C-alpha atoms as a PDB file:
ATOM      1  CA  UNK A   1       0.000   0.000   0.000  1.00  0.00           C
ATOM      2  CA  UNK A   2       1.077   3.485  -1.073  1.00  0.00           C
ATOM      3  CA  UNK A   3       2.719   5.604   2.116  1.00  0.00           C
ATOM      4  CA  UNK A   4       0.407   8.587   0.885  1.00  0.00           C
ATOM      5  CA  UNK A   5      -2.553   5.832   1.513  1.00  0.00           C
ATOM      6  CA  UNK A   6      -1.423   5.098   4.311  1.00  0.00           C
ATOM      7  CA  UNK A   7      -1.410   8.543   6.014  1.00  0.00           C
ATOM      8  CA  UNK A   8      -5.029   9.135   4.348  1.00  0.00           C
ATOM      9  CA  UNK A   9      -6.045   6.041   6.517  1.00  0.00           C
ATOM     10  CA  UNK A  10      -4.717   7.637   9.423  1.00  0.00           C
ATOM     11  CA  UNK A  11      -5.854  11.009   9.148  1.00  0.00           C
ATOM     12  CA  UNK A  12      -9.589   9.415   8.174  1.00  0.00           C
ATOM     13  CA  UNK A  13      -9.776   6.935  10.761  1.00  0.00           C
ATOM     14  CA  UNK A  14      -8.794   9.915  13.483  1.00  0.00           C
ATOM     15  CA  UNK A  15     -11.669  12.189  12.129  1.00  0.00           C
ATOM     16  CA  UNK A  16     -14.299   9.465  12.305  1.00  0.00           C
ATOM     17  CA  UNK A  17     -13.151   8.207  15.588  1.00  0.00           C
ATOM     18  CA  UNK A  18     -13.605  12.247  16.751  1.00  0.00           C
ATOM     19  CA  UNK A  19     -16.822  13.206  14.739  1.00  0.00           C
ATOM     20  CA  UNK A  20     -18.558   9.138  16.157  1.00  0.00           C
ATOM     21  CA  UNK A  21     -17.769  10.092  19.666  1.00  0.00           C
ATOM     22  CA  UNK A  22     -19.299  13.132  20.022  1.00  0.00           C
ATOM     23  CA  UNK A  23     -22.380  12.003  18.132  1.00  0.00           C
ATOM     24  CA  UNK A  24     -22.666   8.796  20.457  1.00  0.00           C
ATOM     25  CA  UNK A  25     -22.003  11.222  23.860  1.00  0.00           C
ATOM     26  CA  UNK A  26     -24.891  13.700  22.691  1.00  0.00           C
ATOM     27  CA  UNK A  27     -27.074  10.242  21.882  1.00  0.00           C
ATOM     28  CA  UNK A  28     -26.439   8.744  24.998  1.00  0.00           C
ATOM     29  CA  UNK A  29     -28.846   9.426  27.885  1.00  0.00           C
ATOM     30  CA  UNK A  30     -26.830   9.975  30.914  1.00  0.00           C
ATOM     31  CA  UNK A  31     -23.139  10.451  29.579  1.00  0.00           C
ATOM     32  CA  UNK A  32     -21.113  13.425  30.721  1.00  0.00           C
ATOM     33  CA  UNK A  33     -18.072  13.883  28.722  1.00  0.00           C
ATOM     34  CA  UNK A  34     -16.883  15.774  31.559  1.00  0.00           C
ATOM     35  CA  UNK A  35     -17.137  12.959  33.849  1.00  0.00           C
ATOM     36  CA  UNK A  36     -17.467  10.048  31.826  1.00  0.00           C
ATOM     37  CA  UNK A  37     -14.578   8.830  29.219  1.00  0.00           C
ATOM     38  CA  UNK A  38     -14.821   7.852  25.762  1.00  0.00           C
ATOM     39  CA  UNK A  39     -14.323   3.851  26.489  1.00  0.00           C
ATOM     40  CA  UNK A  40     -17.514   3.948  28.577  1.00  0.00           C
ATOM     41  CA  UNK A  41     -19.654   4.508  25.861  1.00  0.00           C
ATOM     42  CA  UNK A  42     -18.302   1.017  24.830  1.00  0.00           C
ATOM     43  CA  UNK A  43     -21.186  -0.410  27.626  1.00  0.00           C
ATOM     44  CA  UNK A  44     -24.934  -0.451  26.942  1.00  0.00           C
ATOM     45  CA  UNK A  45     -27.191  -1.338  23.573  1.00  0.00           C
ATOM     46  CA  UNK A  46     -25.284   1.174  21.212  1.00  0.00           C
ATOM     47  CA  UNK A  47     -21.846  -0.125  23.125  1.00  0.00           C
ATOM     48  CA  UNK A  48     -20.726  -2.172  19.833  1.00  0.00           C
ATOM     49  CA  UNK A  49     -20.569   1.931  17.821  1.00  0.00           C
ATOM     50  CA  UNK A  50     -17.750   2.897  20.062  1.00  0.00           C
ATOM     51  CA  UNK A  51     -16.156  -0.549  19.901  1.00  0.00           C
ATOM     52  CA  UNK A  52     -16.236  -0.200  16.362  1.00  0.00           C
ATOM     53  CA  UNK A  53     -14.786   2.890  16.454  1.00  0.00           C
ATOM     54  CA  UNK A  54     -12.037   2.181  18.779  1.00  0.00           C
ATOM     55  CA  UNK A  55     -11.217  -0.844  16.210  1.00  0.00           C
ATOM     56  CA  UNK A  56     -10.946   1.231  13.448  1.00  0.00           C
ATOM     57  CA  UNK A  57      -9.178   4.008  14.481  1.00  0.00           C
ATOM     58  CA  UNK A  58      -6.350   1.118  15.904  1.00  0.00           C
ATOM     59  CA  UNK A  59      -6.239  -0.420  12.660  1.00  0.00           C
ATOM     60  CA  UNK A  60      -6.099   3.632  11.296  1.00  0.00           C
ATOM     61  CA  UNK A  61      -2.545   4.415  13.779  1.00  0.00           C
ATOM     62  CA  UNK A  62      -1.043   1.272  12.776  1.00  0.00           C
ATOM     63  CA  UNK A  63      -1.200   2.526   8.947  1.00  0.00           C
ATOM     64  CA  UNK A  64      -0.104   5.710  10.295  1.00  0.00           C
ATOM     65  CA  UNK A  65       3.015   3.653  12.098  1.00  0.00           C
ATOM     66  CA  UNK A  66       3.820   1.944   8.916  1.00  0.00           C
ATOM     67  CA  UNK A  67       3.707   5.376   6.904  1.00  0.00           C
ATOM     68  CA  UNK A  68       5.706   7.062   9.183  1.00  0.00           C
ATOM     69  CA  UNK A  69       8.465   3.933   8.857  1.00  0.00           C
ATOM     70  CA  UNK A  70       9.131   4.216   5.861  1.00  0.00           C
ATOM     71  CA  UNK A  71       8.949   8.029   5.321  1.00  0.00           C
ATOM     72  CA  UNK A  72      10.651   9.534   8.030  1.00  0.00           C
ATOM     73  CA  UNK A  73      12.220   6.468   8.716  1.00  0.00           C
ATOM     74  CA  UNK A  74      12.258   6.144  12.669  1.00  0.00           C
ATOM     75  CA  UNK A  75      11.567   3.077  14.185  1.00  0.00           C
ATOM     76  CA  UNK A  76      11.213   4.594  17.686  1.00  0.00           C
ATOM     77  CA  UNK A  77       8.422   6.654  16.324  1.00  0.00           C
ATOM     78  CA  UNK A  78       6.873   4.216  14.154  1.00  0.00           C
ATOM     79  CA  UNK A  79       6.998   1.614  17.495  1.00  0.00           C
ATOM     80  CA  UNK A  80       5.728   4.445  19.815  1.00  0.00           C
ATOM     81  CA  UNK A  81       2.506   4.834  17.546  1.00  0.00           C
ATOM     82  CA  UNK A  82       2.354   1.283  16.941  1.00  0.00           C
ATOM     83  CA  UNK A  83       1.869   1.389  20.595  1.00  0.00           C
ATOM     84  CA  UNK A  84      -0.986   3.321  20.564  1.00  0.00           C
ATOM     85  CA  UNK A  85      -2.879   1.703  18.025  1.00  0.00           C
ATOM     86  CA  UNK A  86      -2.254  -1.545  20.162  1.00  0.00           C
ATOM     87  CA  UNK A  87      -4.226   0.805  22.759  1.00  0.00           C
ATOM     88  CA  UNK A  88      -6.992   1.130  20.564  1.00  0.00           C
ATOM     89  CA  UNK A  89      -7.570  -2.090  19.398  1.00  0.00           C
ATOM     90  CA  UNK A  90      -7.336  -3.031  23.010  1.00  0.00           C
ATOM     91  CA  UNK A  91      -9.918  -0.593  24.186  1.00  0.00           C
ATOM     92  CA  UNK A  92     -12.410  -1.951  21.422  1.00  0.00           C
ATOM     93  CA  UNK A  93     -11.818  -6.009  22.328  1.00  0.00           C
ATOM     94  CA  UNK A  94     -11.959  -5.423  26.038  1.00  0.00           C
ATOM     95  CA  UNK A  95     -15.066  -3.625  27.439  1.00  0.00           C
ATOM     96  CA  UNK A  96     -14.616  -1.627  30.874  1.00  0.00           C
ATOM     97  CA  UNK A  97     -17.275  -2.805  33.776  1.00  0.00           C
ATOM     98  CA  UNK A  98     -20.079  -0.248  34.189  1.00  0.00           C
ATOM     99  CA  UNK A  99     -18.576   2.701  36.340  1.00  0.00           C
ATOM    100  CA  UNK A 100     -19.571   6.038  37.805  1.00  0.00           C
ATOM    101  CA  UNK A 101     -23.135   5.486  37.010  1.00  0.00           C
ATOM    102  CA  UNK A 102     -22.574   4.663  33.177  1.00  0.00           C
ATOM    103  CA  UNK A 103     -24.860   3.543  31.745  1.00  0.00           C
ATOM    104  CA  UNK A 104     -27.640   4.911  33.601  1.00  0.00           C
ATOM    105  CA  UNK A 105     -28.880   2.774  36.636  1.00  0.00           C
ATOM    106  CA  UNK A 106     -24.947   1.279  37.169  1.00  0.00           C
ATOM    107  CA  UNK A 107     -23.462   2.100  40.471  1.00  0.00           C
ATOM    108  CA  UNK A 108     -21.643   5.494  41.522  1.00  0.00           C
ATOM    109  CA  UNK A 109     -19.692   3.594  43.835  1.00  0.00           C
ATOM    110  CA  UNK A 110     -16.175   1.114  42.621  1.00  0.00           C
ATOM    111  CA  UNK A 111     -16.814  -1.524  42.262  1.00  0.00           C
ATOM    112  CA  UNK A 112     -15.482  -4.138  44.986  1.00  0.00           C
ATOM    113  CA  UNK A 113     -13.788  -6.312  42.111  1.00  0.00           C
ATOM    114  CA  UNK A 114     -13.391  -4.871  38.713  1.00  0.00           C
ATOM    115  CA  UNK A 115     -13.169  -7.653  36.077  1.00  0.00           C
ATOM    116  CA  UNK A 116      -9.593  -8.390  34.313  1.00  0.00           C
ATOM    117  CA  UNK A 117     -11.023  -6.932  31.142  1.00  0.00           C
ATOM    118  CA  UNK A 118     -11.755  -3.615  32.892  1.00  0.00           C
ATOM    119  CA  UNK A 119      -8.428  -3.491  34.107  1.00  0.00           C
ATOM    120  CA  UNK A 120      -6.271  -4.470  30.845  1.00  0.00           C
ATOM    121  CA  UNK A 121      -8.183  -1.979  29.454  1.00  0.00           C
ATOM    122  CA  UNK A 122      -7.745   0.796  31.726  1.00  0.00           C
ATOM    123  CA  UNK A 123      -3.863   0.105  31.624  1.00  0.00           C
ATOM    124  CA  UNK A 124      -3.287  -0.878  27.715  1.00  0.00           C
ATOM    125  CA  UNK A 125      -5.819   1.302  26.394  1.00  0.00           C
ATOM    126  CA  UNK A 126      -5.104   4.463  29.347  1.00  0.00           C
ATOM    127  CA  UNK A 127      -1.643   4.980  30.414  1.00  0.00           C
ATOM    128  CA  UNK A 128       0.056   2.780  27.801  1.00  0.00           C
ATOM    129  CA  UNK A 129      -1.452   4.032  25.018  1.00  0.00           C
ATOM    130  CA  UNK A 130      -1.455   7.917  25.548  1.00  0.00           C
ATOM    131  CA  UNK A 131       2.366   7.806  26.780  1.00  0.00           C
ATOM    132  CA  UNK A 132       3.252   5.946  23.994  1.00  0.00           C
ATOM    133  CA  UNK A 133       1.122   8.612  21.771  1.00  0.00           C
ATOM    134  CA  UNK A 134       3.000  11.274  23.564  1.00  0.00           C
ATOM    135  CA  UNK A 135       6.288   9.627  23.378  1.00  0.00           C
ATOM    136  CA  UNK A 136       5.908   9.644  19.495  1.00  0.00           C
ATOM    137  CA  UNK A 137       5.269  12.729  19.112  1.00  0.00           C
ATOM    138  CA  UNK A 138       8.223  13.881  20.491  1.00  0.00           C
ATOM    139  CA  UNK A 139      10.580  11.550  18.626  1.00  0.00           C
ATOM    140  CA  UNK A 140       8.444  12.568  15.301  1.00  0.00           C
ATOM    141  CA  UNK A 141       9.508  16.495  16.315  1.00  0.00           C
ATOM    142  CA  UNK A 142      12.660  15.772  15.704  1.00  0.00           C
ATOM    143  CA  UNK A 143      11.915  14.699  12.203  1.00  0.00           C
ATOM    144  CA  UNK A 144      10.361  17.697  11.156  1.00  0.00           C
ATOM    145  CA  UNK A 145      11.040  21.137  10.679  1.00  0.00           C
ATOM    146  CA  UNK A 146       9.923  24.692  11.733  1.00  0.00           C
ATOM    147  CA  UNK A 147       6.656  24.976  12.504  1.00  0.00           C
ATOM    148  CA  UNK A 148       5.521  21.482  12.100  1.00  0.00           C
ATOM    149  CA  UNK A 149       8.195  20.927  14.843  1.00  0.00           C
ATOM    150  CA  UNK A 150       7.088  23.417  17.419  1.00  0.00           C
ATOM    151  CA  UNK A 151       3.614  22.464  17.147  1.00  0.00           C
ATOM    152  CA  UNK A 152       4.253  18.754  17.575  1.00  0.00           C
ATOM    153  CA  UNK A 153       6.331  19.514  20.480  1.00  0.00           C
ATOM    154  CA  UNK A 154       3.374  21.641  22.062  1.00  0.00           C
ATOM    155  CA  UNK A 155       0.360  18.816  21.185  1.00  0.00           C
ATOM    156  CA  UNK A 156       2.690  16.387  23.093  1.00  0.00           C
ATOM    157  CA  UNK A 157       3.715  18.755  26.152  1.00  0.00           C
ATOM    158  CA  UNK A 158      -0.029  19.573  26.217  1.00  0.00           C
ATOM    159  CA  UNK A 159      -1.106  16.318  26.162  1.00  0.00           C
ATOM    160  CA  UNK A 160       0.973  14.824  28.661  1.00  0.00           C
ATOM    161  CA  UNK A 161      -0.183  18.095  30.979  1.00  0.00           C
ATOM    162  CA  UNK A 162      -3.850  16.751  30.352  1.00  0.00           C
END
């Protein structure tokens, strides 16, 4: 497959993932983006939308990972984002337990015992994932030049601040 192809993948598979999670948070009756994350819309009847989407946008980084191999031809950076798609695909085969009152009716309180599932997912798909994301950002920076290179610097400083 064409790099070029590649990178369209990417860049498509990032907008859908954006433009299906904000529909499916304005759908859903009782999700607050504020307090709720993304992988929680993964529970309930419409649950399989946002598993889909986590799927796709995994299998739309690791084009992204292969692109950026063989263009700019760093293997930390193509690893790092590898990482993340890993994350993605992770957060769309493992569903989280029903937390914080999502979906509607679920207990506010922790559970006791939170399923092994829930917590490969909160690891992989959390911490992993976005470090990993951040991580290749900052190796890509030092690919690139002038402003492409100060703004991926300051997308992965803000990010990691978030």
């Amino acid at each position: 497959m064409a790099t070029q192809t590649l990178l369209v993948v990417g860049v498509t598979s990032s907008v859908v993932f954006v433009i299906v999670l904000l529909i499916e948070g304005v759908l859903r009756p009782g999700y607050d983006p504020l307090f709720h994350t993304g992988s929680e819309l993964s529970l309930g009847d419409r649950g399989w939308i946002q598993r889909a989407n986590f799927l796709q946008m995994g299998v739309g980084v690791l084009a992204v990972a292969l692109a950026v191999d063989r263009r700019l031809d760093t293997a930390v950076g193509a690893t790092l984002l590898a990482i993340f798609g890993v994350g993605m695909l992770a957060a769309g085969a493992l569903v989280p337990d029903p937390v914080r009152g999502y979906p509607p009716g679920s207990p506010t309180e922790p559970p006791n015992k939170l399923t092994w599932h829930h917590q490969t997912h909160s690891v992989i798909s959390g911490p992993v994932a976005f470090l990993a994301l951040f991580g290749a950002a900052l190796v890509l920076a030092g690919t690139l030049e002038g402003g492409w290179r100060a703004y991926t610097v300051v997308t992965a400083v803000a990010g990691l601040a978030l």
